[in-house]
CSV table of C-alpha atoms and ligand atoms in Angstrom, one decimal:
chain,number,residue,atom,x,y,z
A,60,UNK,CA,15.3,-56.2,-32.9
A,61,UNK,CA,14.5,-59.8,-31.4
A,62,UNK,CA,16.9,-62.6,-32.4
A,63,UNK,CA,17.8,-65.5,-30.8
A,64,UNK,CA,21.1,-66.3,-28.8
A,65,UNK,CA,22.7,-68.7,-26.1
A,66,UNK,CA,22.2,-66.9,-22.8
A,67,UNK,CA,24.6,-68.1,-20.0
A,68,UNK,CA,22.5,-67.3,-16.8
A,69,UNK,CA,24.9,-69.8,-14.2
A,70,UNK,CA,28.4,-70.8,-14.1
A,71,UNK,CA,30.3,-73.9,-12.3
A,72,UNK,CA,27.4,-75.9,-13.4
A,73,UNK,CA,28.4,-79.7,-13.4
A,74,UNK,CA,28.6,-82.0,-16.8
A,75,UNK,CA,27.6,-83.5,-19.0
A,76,UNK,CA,25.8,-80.2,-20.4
A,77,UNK,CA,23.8,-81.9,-22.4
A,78,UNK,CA,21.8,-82.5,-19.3
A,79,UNK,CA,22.7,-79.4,-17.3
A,80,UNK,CA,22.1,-77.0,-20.0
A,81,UNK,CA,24.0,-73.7,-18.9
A,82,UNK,CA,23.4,-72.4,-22.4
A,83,UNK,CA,19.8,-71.7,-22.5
A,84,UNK,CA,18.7,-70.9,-26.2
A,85,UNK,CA,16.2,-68.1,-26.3
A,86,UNK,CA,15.3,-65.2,-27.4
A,87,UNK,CA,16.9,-61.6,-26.7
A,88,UNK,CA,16.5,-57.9,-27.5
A,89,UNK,CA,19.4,-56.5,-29.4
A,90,UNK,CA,19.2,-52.3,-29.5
A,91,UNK,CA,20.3,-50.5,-32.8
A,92,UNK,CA,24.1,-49.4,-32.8
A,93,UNK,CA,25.0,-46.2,-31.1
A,94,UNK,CA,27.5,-44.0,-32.0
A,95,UNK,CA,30.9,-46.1,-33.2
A,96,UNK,CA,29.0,-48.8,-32.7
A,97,UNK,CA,28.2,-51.5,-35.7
A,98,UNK,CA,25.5,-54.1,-36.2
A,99,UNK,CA,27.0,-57.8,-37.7
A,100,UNK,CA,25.1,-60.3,-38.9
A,101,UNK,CA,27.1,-63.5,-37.1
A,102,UNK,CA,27.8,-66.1,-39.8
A,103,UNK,CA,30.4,-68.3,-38.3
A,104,UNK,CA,31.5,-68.5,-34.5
A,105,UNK,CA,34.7,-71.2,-33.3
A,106,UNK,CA,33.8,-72.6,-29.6
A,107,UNK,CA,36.9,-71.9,-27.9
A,108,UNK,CA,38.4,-73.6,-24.3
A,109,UNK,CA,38.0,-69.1,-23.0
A,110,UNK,CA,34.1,-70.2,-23.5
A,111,UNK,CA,34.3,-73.4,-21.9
A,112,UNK,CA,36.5,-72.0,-19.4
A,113,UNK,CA,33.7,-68.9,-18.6
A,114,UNK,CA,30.8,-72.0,-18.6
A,115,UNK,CA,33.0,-73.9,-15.9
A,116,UNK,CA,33.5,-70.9,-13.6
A,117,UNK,CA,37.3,-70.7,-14.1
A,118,UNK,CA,36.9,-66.7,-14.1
A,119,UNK,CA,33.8,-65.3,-12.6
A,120,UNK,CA,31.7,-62.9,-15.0
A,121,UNK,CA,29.0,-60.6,-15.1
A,122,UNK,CA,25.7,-63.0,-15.3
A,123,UNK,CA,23.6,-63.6,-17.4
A,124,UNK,CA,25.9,-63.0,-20.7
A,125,UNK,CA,25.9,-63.9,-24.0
A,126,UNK,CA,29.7,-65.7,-24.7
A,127,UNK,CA,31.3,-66.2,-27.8
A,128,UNK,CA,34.5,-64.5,-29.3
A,129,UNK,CA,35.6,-65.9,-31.9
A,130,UNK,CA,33.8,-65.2,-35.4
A,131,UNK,CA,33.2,-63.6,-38.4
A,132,UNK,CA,30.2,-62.1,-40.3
A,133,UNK,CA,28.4,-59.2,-41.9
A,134,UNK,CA,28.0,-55.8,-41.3
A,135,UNK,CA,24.3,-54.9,-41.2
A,136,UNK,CA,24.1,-51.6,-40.0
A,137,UNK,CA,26.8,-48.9,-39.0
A,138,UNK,CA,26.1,-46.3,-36.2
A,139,UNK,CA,26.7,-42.5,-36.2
A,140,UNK,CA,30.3,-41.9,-36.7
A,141,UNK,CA,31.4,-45.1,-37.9
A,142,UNK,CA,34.1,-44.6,-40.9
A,143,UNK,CA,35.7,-47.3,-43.0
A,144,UNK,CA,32.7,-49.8,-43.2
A,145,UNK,CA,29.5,-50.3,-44.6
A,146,UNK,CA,26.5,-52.7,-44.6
A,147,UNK,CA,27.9,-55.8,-46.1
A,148,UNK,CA,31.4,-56.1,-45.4
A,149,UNK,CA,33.0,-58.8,-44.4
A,150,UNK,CA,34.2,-58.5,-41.2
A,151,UNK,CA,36.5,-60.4,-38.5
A,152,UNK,CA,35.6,-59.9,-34.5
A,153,UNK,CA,38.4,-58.7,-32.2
A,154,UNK,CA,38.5,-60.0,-28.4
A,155,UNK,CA,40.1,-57.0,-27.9
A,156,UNK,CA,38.3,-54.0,-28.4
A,157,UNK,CA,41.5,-51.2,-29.0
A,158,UNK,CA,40.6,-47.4,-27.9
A,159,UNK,CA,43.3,-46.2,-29.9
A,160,UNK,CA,44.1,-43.4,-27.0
A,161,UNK,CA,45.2,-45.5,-24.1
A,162,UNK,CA,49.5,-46.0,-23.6
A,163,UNK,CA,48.7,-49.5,-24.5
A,164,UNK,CA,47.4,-48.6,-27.9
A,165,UNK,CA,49.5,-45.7,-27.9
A,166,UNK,CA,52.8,-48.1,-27.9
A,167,UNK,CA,51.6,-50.5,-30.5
A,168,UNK,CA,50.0,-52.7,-28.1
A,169,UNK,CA,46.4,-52.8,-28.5
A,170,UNK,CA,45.8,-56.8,-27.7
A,171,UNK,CA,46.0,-55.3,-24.5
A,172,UNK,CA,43.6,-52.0,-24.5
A,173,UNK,CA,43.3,-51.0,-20.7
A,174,UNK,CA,40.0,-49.5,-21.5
A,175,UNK,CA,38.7,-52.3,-23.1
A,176,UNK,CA,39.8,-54.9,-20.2
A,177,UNK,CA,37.7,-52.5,-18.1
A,178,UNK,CA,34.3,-52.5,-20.2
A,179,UNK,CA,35.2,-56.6,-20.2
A,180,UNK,CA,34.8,-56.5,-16.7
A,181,UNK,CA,31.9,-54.1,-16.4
A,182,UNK,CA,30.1,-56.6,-18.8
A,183,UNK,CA,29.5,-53.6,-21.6
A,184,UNK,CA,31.2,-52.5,-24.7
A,185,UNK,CA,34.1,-49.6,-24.8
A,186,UNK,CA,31.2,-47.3,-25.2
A,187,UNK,CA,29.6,-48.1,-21.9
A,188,UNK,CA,26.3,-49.4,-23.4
A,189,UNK,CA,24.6,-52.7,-23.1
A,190,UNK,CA,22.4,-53.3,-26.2
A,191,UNK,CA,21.5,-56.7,-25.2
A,192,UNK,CA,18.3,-57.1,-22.6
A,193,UNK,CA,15.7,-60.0,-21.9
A,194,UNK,CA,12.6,-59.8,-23.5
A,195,UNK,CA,11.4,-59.2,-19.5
A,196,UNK,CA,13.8,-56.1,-19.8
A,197,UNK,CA,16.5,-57.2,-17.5
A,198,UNK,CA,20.2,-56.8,-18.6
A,199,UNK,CA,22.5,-58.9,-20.5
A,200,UNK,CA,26.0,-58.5,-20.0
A,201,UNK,CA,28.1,-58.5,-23.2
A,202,UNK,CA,31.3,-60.8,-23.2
A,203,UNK,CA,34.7,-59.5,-24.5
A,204,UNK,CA,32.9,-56.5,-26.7
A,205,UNK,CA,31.3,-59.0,-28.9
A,206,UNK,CA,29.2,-62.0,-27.3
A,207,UNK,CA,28.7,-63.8,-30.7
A,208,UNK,CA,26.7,-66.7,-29.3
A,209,UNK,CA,23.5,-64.7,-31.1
A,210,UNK,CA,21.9,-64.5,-34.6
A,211,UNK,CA,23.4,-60.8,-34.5
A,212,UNK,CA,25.6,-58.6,-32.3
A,213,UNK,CA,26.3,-54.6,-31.7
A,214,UNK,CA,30.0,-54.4,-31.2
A,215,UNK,CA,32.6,-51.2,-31.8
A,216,UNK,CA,34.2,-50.7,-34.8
A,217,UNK,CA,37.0,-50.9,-33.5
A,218,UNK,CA,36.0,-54.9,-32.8
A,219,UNK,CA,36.4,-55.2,-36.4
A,220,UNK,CA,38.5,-56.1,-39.4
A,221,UNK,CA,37.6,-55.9,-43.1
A,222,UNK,CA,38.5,-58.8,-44.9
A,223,UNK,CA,37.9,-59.8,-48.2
A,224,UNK,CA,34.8,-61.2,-49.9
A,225,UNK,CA,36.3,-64.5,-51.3
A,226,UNK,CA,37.3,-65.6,-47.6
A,227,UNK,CA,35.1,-68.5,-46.5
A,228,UNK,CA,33.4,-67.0,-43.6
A,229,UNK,CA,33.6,-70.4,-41.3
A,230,UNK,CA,37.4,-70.4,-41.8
A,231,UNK,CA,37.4,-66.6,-41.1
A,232,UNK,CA,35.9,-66.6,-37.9
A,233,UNK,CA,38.9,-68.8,-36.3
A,234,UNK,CA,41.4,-66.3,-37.2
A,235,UNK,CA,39.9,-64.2,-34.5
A,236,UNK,CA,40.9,-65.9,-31.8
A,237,UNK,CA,42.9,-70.0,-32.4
A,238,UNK,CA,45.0,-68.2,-35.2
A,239,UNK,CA,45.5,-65.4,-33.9
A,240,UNK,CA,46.7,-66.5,-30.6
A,241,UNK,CA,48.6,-69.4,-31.9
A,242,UNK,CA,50.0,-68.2,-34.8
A,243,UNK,CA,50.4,-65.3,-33.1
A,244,UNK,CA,52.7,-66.0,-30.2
A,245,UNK,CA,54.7,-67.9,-32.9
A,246,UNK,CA,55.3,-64.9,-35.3
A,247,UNK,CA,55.2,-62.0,-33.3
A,248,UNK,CA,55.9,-63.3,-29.2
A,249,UNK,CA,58.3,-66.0,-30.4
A,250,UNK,CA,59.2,-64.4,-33.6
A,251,UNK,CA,60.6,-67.9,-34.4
A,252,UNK,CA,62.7,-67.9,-37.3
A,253,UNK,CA,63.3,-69.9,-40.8
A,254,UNK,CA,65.8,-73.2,-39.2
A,255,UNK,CA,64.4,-72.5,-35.4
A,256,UNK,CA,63.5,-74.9,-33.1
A,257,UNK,CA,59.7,-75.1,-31.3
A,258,UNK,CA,57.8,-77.2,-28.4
A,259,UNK,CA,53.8,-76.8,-28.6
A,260,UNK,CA,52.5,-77.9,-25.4
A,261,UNK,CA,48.3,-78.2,-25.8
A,262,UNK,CA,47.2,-78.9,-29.2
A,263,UNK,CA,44.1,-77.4,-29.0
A,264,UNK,CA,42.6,-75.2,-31.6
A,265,UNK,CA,45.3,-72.3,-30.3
A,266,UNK,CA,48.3,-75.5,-29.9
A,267,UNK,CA,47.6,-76.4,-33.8
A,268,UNK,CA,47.3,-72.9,-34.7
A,269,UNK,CA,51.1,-72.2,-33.4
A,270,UNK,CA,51.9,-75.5,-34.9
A,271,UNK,CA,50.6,-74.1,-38.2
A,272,UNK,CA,52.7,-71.2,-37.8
A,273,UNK,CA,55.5,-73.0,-36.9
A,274,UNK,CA,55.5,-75.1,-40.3
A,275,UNK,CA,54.6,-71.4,-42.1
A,276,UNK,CA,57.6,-69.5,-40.4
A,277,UNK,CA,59.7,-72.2,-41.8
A,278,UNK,CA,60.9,-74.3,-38.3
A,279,UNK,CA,63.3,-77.1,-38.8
A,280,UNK,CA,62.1,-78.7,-36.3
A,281,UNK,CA,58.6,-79.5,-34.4
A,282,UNK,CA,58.0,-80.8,-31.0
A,283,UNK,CA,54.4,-81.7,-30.4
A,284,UNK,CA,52.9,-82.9,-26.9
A,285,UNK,CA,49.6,-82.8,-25.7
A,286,UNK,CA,47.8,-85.7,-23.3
A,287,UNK,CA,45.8,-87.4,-26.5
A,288,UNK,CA,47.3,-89.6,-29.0
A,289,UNK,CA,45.1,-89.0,-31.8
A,290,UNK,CA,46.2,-84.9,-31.3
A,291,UNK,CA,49.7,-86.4,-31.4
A,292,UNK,CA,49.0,-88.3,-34.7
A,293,UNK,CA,47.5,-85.1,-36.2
A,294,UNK,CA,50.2,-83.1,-35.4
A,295,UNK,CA,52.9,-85.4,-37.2
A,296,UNK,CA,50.4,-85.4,-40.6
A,297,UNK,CA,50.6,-81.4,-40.3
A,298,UNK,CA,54.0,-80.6,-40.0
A,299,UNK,CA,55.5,-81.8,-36.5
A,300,UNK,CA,58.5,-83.6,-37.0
A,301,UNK,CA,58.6,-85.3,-33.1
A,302,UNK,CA,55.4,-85.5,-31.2
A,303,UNK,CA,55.6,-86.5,-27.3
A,304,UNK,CA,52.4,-87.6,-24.9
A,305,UNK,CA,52.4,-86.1,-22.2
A,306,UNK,CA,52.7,-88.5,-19.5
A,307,UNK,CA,55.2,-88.6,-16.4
A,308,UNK,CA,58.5,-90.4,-18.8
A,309,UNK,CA,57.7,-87.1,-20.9
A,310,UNK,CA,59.9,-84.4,-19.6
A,311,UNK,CA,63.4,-86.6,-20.1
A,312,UNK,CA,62.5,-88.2,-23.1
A,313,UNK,CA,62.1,-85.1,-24.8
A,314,UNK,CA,65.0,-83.3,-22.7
A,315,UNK,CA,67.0,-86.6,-24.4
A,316,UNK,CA,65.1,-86.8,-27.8
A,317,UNK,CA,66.1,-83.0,-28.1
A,318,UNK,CA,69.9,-82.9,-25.8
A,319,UNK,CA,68.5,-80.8,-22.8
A,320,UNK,CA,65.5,-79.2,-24.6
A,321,UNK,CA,64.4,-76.7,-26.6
A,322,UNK,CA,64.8,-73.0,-27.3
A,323,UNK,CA,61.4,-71.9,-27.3
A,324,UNK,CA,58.5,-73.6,-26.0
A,325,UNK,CA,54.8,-72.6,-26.0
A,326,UNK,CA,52.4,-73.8,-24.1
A,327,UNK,CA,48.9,-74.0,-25.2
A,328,UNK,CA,47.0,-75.8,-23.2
A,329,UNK,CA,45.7,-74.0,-20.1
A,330,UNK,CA,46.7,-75.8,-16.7
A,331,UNK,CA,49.7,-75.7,-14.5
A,332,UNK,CA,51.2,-79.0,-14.8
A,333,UNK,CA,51.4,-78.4,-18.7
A,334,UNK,CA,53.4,-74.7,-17.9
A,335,UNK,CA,55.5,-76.7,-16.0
A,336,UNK,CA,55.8,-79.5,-18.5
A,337,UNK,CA,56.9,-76.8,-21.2
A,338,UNK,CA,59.4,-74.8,-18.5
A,339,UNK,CA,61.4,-78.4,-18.0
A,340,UNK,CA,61.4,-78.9,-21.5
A,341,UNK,CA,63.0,-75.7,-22.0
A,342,UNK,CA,66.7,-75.7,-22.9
A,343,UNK,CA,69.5,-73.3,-20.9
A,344,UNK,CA,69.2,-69.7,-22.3
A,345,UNK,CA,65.4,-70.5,-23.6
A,346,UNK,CA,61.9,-69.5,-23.4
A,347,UNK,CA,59.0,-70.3,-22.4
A,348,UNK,CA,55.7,-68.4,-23.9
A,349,UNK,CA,52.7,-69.4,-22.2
A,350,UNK,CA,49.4,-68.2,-24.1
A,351,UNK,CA,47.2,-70.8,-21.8
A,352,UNK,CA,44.5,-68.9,-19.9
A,353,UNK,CA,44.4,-71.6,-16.5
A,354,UNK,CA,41.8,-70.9,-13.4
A,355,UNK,CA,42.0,-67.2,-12.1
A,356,UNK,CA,43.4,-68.7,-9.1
A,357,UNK,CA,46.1,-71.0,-10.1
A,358,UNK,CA,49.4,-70.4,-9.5
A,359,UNK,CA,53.0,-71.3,-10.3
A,360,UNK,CA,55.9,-72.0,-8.3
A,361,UNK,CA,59.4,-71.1,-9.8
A,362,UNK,CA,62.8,-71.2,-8.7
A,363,UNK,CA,64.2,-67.7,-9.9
A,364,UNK,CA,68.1,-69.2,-8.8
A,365,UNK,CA,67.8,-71.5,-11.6
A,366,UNK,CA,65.7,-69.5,-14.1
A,367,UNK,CA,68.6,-66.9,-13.6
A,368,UNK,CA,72.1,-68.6,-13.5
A,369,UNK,CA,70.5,-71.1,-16.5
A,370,UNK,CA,69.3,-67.8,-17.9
A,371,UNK,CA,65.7,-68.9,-19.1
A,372,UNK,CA,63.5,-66.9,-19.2
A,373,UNK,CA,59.1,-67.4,-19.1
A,374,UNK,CA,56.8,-64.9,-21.3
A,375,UNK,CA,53.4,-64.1,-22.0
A,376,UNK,CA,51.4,-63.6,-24.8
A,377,UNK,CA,48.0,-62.4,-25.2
A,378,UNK,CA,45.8,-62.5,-28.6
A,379,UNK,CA,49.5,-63.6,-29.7
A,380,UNK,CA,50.8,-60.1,-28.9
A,381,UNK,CA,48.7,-59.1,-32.3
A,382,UNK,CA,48.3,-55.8,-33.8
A,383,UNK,CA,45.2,-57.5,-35.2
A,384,UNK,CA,45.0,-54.6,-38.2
A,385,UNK,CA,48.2,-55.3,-39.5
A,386,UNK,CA,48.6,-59.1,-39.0
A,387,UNK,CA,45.2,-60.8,-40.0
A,388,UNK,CA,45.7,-59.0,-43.6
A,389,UNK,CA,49.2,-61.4,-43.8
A,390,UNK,CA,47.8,-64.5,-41.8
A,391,UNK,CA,44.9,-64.6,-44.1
A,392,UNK,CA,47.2,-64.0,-47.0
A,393,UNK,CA,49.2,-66.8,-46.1
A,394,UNK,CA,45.8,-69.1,-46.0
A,395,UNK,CA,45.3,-67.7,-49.3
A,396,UNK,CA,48.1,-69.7,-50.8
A,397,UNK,CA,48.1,-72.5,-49.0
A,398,UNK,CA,50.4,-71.9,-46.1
A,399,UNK,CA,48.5,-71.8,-42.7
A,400,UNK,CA,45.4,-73.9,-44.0
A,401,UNK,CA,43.0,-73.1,-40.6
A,402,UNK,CA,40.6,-74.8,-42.4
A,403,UNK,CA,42.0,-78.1,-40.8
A,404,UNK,CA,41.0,-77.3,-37.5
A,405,UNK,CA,37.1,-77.1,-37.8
A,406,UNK,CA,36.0,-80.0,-36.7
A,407,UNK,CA,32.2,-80.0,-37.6
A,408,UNK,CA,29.5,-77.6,-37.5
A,409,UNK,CA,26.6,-76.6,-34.8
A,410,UNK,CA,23.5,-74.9,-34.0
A,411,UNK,CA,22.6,-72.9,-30.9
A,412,UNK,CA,20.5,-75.6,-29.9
A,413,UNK,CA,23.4,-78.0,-30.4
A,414,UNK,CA,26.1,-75.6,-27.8
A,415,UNK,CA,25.5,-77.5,-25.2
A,416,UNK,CA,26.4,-80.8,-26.6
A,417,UNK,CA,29.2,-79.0,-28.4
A,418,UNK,CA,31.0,-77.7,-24.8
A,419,UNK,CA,30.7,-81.3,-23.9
A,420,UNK,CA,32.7,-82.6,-26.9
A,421,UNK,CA,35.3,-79.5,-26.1
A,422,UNK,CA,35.7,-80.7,-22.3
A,423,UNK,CA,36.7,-83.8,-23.3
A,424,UNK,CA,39.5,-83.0,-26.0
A,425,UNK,CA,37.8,-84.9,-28.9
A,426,UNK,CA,37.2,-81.8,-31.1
A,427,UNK,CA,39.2,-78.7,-32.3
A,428,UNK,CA,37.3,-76.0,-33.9
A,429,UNK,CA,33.3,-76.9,-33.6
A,430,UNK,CA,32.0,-74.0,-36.0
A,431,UNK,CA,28.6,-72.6,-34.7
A,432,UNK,CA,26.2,-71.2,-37.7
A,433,UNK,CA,23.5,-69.4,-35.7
A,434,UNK,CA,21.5,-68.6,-38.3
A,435,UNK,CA,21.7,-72.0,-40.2
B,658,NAD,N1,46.3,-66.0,-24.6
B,658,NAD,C1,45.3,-65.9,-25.3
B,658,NAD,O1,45.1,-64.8,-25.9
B,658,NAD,C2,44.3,-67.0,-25.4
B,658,NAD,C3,43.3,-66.9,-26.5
B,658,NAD,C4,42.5,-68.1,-26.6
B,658,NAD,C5,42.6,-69.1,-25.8
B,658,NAD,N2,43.5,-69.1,-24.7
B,658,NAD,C6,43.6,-70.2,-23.8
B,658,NAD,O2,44.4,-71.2,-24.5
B,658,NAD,C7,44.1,-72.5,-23.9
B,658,NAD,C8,43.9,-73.4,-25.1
B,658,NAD,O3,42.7,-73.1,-25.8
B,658,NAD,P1,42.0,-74.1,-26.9
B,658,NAD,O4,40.8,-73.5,-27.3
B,658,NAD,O5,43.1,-74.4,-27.9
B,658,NAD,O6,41.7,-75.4,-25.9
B,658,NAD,P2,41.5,-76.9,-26.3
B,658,NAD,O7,40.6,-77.4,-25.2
B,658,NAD,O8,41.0,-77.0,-27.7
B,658,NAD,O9,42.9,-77.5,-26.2
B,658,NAD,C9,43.7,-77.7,-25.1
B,658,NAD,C10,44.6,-78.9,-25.3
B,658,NAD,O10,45.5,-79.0,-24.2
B,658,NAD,C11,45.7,-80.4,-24.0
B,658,NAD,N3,46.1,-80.6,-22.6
B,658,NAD,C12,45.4,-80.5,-21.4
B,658,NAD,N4,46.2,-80.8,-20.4
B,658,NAD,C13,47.4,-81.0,-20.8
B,658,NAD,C14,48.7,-81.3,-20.2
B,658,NAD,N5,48.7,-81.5,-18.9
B,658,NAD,N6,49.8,-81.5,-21.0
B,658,NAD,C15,49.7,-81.3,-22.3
B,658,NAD,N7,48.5,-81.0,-23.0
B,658,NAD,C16,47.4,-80.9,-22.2
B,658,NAD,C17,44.3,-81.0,-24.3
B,658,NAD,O11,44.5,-82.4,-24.5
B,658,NAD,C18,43.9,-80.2,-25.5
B,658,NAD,O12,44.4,-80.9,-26.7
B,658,NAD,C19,42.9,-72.3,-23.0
B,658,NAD,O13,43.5,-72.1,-21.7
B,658,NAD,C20,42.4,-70.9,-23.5
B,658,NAD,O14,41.6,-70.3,-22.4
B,658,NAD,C21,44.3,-68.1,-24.6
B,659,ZN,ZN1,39.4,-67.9,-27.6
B,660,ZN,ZN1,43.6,-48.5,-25.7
């Protein structure tokens, strides 16, 4: 079937986009679903700093591809062999495609599916196929299993989770990756608990989403810090109780505000000097959790004398170290009534024709959660 998408043919170009257009809007050949494989309908897709990251060259990929991976929608068509799903389910998309075979999966970890971080890199789904071409005939690489960019995508099933009907689609599609990941690395990495203490460093789409979880999971108390005010003043109407700018006074004044820092610290936000920002504001015996995806290249410098004699210690967490079929049933149970309300964080909805000014907004930290509809 034809259908049109955002095709990303060059990265590293320069902004504004709005001018440079590395999202060209056109349209693609999508090929029917082969075996496992399942055609959505995309209803709702969250622009995410991972896209605007891929756009700016910060990790090379397979070119052209369609980006996009985070969003919801509905199941169209199912392929040979694909159980548990029928045309017109609701369904979430998965960054992570899981295999189900692999040690990862095989140990409960299946945010990070070897197999799938191999088709990722090929530029195809777990299967090995491309279904996406130019209407020439030359390839399109898929991003992350799912390139949701696109009136319509052919993704594994195991890309997808059922939810329920009564689930606005627009606030479903940013539990796939902001909630997820933030919420994520608070309930499951952190596994902060009722009366704990929490830093979020970035509040980004994934920084609020952790700060959501933080208020869920019952924190006492809420350190917020991120480079613009007005993020600052949002976190303090949605449940931070202290809320820092990031600026050079900011390491002791929260080190002060908080006697030496805090036990855990997560730090959403992508670049090196805020992983550093969140390791100083660490207290003795704490962690750090960094879920912030910066250049391929970057690196860190640590002291390992003091990390081990003050015993802190520095974690990861990826997709918020979800086991996406058991936790997006209670994350979107806990939206249900009212708990994590993700609904907050969409700032405004766009069209594919509209991407480009959308990545621009993104770049500069005025927006959280711009909601693409690409089919209106
Ligand atoms: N680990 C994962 O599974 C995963 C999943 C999704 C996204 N990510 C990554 O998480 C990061 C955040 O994504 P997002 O979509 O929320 O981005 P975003 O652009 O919406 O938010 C980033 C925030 O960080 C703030 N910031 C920038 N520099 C800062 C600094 N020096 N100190 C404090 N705050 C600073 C910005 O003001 C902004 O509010 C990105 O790096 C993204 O690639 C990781
Ligand atoms: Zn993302
Ligand atoms: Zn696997």
């Amino acid at each position: 079937m034809r259908m049109k998408a955002a095709v990303l043919y060059a990265q590293g170009l320069p902004r504004p986009y709005a001018e440079t257009h590395p999202l060209s809007v056109e349209e693609v050949e999508l090929a029917p679903p082969g075996p496992g494989e399942v055609l959505i309908e995309i209803a709702a897709a969250g622009l995410c700093h991972s896209d605007l990251s891929t756009i700016e060259n910060q990790r090379p990929r397979p070119l052209p591809i369609i980006i996009g991976h985070e969003g919801a929608g509905i199941v169209r068509e199912c392929g040979p062999g694909v159980t548990g799903l029928q045309p017109g389910d609701h369904v979430v998309a998965l960054f992570v495609t899981s295999c189900g075979e692999c040690r990862d999966c095989a140990r409960g970890k299946p945010n990070i599916c070897g197999a799938s971080f191999d088709a990722r890199a090929r530029g195809t789904l777990m299967s090995g196929a491309r279904r996406l071409a130019r209407l020439n005939g030359g390839a399109v690489n898929h991003n992350s299993g799912l390139s949701l960019f696109a009136q319509y995508a052919v993704v594994m099933r195991d890309s997808l989770v059922k939810i329920d009907q009564d689930i606005p689609l627009e606030d479903a599609a940013i539990f796939g990756c902001a909630v997820m990941t933030g919420a994520g690395a608070v309930f499951n990495t952190a596994r902060l608990r009722p009366g704990g203490e929490v830093a979020i460093v970035g509040l980004g789409g994934v920084g609020m989403s952790a700060l959501l979880g933080a208020v869920a999971a019952g924190a006492a108390r809420i350190v917020a810090v991120d480079r613009s005010p007005a993020k600052l003043a949002l976190a303090r109407q949605w449940g931070a109780t202290d809320a820092f700018l990031a600026d050079d006074d900011c390491v002791a004044t929260v080190r002060e505000a908080t006697r030496g820092g805090l036990d855990t610290v997560i730090e959403t936000a992508g670049v090196i000097p805020a992983l550093e920002l969140a390791m100083a504001i660490t207290a003795r015996g704490g962690e750090t959790i960094t879920a912030g995806l910066p250049n391929v290249n970057a690196r860190l410098s640590v002291a390992p004398a003091a990390m081990v004699s003050e015993e802190r210690s520095l974690r990861t967490s990826y997709m918020g170290s979800c086991v996406p079929k058991r936790d997006l049933p209670l994350m979107l149970d806990l939206y249900r009534r009212g708990k994590l309300p993700v609904d907050r964080l969409r700032s405004g909805f766009v069209t594919l024709e509209g991407m480009n000014e959308g990545f621009d907004r993104l770049a500069e930290g005025s927006v959280l959660r711009q909601i693409l509809r690409p089919n209106g």
